């Protein structure tokens, strides 16, 4: 059974390798997202090591074998300046070929945010990635605006947390 736990700085390299594998997959699938926006330049090894040291990087770890997913969960995000009680999902990545890993990480994020007394779980994703937008909609994330940063054009999405999200 997999568990989700706070990452250690030593996990940062494995998280970065997951991201590189997902970027290769995006190239193969013809999906434009991390592979076209300078993602690795913005989010390199030091970024993930720092997130681990700050206690905001979480990993999906099976009892044996490599990390199967990761997410950064923040309590503030300048893309959402409204001050609402929310947690913000960033850098969500899963290993290719591990069904349900993304859902497990998002369920963890919901429980964690609710445990912190938050009302919303928020994220953003590339506006032109229809498949990913449909995925987040299926997970209950509603469109909540747009974001633009350099070459990145995204949809902001949020879900209102409910008691069924509680641990």
Short mmCIF file of C-alpha atoms in Angstrom, two decimals:
data_model
loop_
_atom_site.label_atom_id
_atom_site.label_comp_id
_atom_site.label_asym_id
_atom_site.label_seq_id
_atom_site.Cartn_x
_atom_site.Cartn_y
_atom_site.Cartn_z
CA UNK A 1 0.00 0.00 0.00
CA UNK A 2 1.37 3.41 -0.98
CA UNK A 3 1.64 6.19 1.55
CA UNK A 4 1.89 9.93 1.13
CA UNK A 5 4.45 11.61 3.32
CA UNK A 6 6.51 14.75 3.57
CA UNK A 7 9.49 14.51 1.29
CA UNK A 8 13.05 14.79 2.46
CA UNK A 9 15.62 16.87 0.55
CA UNK A 10 17.14 13.58 -0.65
CA UNK A 11 13.83 12.88 -2.48
CA UNK A 12 14.15 16.00 -4.65
CA UNK A 13 16.22 14.29 -7.37
CA UNK A 14 13.63 11.50 -7.70
CA UNK A 15 10.83 14.07 -7.99
CA UNK A 16 12.76 15.90 -10.70
CA UNK A 17 13.25 12.62 -12.57
CA UNK A 18 9.47 12.04 -12.45
CA UNK A 19 8.97 15.47 -13.97
CA UNK A 20 11.52 14.81 -16.71
CA UNK A 21 9.80 11.50 -17.52
CA UNK A 22 6.44 13.26 -17.66
CA UNK A 23 7.89 15.93 -19.97
CA UNK A 24 9.15 13.18 -22.32
CA UNK A 25 5.65 11.66 -22.19
CA UNK A 26 4.11 15.05 -23.05
CA UNK A 27 6.42 15.29 -26.06
CA UNK A 28 5.37 11.79 -27.19
CA UNK A 29 1.68 12.56 -26.72
CA UNK A 30 1.82 15.95 -28.44
CA UNK A 31 0.71 17.70 -25.24
CA UNK A 32 1.99 21.24 -24.76
CA UNK A 33 2.54 22.12 -21.13
CA UNK A 34 5.73 21.71 -19.09
CA UNK A 35 7.65 20.85 -22.25
CA UNK A 36 6.99 24.25 -23.88
CA UNK A 37 7.06 26.74 -20.99
CA UNK A 38 10.60 26.50 -19.62
CA UNK A 39 9.37 24.42 -16.69
CA UNK A 40 12.73 22.83 -15.85
CA UNK A 41 14.43 26.23 -15.83
CA UNK A 42 11.87 27.54 -13.32
CA UNK A 43 11.58 24.37 -11.22
CA UNK A 44 14.92 22.68 -10.90
CA UNK A 45 16.55 20.54 -8.25
CA UNK A 46 17.16 23.43 -5.83
CA UNK A 47 13.47 24.37 -5.97
CA UNK A 48 12.36 20.88 -4.93
CA UNK A 49 15.08 20.59 -2.28
CA UNK A 50 13.92 23.89 -0.78
CA UNK A 51 10.27 22.75 -0.86
CA UNK A 52 11.25 19.58 0.99
CA UNK A 53 13.17 21.59 3.60
CA UNK A 54 10.11 23.84 4.06
CA UNK A 55 7.89 20.80 4.57
CA UNK A 56 5.58 21.53 1.62
CA UNK A 57 6.69 18.76 -0.77
CA UNK A 58 4.85 15.47 -0.40
CA UNK A 59 5.58 12.18 -2.14
CA UNK A 60 3.55 9.10 -2.94
CA UNK A 61 5.83 6.28 -1.89
CA UNK A 62 5.15 2.55 -2.22
CA UNK A 63 6.61 0.21 0.40
CA UNK A 64 9.16 -0.95 -2.20
CA UNK A 65 10.35 0.85 -5.29
CA UNK A 66 10.60 4.41 -6.52
CA UNK A 67 8.42 7.39 -5.67
CA UNK A 68 5.24 7.29 -7.78
CA UNK A 69 4.10 10.89 -7.45
CA UNK A 70 4.69 14.22 -5.79
CA UNK A 71 2.95 17.49 -5.05
CA UNK A 72 3.75 20.80 -3.41
CA UNK A 73 0.97 22.13 -1.20
CA UNK A 74 1.11 25.80 -0.21
CA UNK A 75 -1.05 28.02 1.97
CA UNK A 76 -0.44 31.13 -0.17
CA UNK A 77 -0.23 31.78 -3.89
CA UNK A 78 0.26 35.21 -5.50
CA UNK A 79 -1.84 34.03 -8.46
CA UNK A 80 -4.82 34.07 -6.07
CA UNK A 81 -4.66 37.42 -4.23
CA UNK A 82 -8.21 37.25 -2.79
CA UNK A 83 -7.15 36.03 0.66
CA UNK A 84 -9.65 33.16 0.72
CA UNK A 85 -8.92 30.30 3.16
CA UNK A 86 -7.30 27.91 0.69
CA UNK A 87 -4.43 25.57 -0.03
CA UNK A 88 -2.75 25.61 -3.42
CA UNK A 89 -1.60 22.56 -5.38
CA UNK A 90 1.63 23.01 -7.32
CA UNK A 91 3.94 20.80 -9.34
CA UNK A 92 1.65 17.76 -9.18
CA UNK A 93 3.38 14.91 -11.00
CA UNK A 94 2.82 11.19 -11.20
CA UNK A 95 4.83 8.37 -12.68
CA UNK A 96 3.60 7.26 -16.08
CA UNK A 97 1.63 4.03 -15.89
CA UNK A 98 0.51 4.35 -12.26
CA UNK A 99 -3.28 4.66 -12.43
CA UNK A 100 -4.90 6.47 -9.52
CA UNK A 101 -1.73 8.19 -8.32
CA UNK A 102 -3.03 11.66 -9.18
CA UNK A 103 -6.36 10.98 -7.48
CA UNK A 104 -4.54 9.73 -4.36
CA UNK A 105 -2.42 12.88 -4.21
CA UNK A 106 -5.43 15.16 -4.73
CA UNK A 107 -7.41 13.31 -2.04
CA UNK A 108 -4.47 13.79 0.33
CA UNK A 109 -4.37 17.51 -0.54
CA UNK A 110 -8.10 17.83 0.19
CA UNK A 111 -7.75 16.14 3.59
CA UNK A 112 -4.66 18.15 4.47
CA UNK A 113 -6.27 21.46 3.50
CA UNK A 114 -9.42 20.67 5.45
CA UNK A 115 -7.29 19.71 8.44
CA UNK A 116 -5.72 23.19 8.24
CA UNK A 117 -9.21 24.75 8.34
CA UNK A 118 -9.22 25.73 4.66
CA UNK A 119 -12.39 26.03 2.59
CA UNK A 120 -10.86 25.64 -0.88
CA UNK A 121 -8.28 23.60 -2.68
CA UNK A 122 -6.93 25.47 -5.69
CA UNK A 123 -4.63 24.83 -8.64
CA UNK A 124 -3.95 25.94 -12.18
CA UNK A 125 -3.22 24.08 -15.39
CA UNK A 126 -2.50 24.94 -19.02
CA UNK A 127 -5.57 26.45 -20.64
CA UNK A 128 -5.03 24.56 -23.90
CA UNK A 129 -4.61 21.12 -22.30
CA UNK A 130 -8.16 19.85 -22.74
CA UNK A 131 -7.47 16.41 -21.30
CA UNK A 132 -5.99 17.80 -18.08
CA UNK A 133 -8.80 20.35 -17.73
CA UNK A 134 -11.38 17.56 -18.11
CA UNK A 135 -9.48 15.50 -15.53
CA UNK A 136 -9.59 18.31 -12.97
CA UNK A 137 -13.27 18.95 -13.72
CA UNK A 138 -13.95 15.25 -13.05
CA UNK A 139 -12.17 15.70 -9.70
CA UNK A 140 -14.58 18.53 -8.82
CA UNK A 141 -12.34 21.51 -9.69
CA UNK A 142 -14.37 24.31 -11.24
CA UNK A 143 -12.96 27.05 -13.47
CA UNK A 144 -12.18 30.17 -11.42
CA UNK A 145 -10.24 32.47 -13.75
CA UNK A 146 -7.16 32.74 -15.92
CA UNK A 147 -3.47 33.21 -15.23
CA UNK A 148 -0.64 34.36 -17.52
CA UNK A 149 3.07 34.19 -16.67
CA UNK A 150 5.57 34.49 -19.50
CA UNK A 151 4.70 31.82 -22.07
CA UNK A 152 2.30 30.08 -19.65
CA UNK A 153 -1.45 30.55 -20.12
CA UNK A 154 -3.47 28.74 -17.49
CA UNK A 155 -6.89 28.10 -16.06
CA UNK A 156 -7.29 28.63 -12.35
CA UNK A 157 -9.49 25.93 -10.80
CA UNK A 158 -10.83 25.34 -7.31
CA UNK A 159 -12.94 22.93 -5.33
CA UNK A 160 -14.97 23.81 -2.25
CA UNK A 161 -13.94 21.42 0.50
CA UNK A 162 -16.60 19.44 2.33
CA UNK A 163 -16.81 17.17 5.35
CA UNK A 164 -16.44 14.10 3.15
CA UNK A 165 -12.90 15.32 2.38
CA UNK A 166 -11.99 15.07 6.08
CA UNK A 167 -9.47 12.48 7.28
#
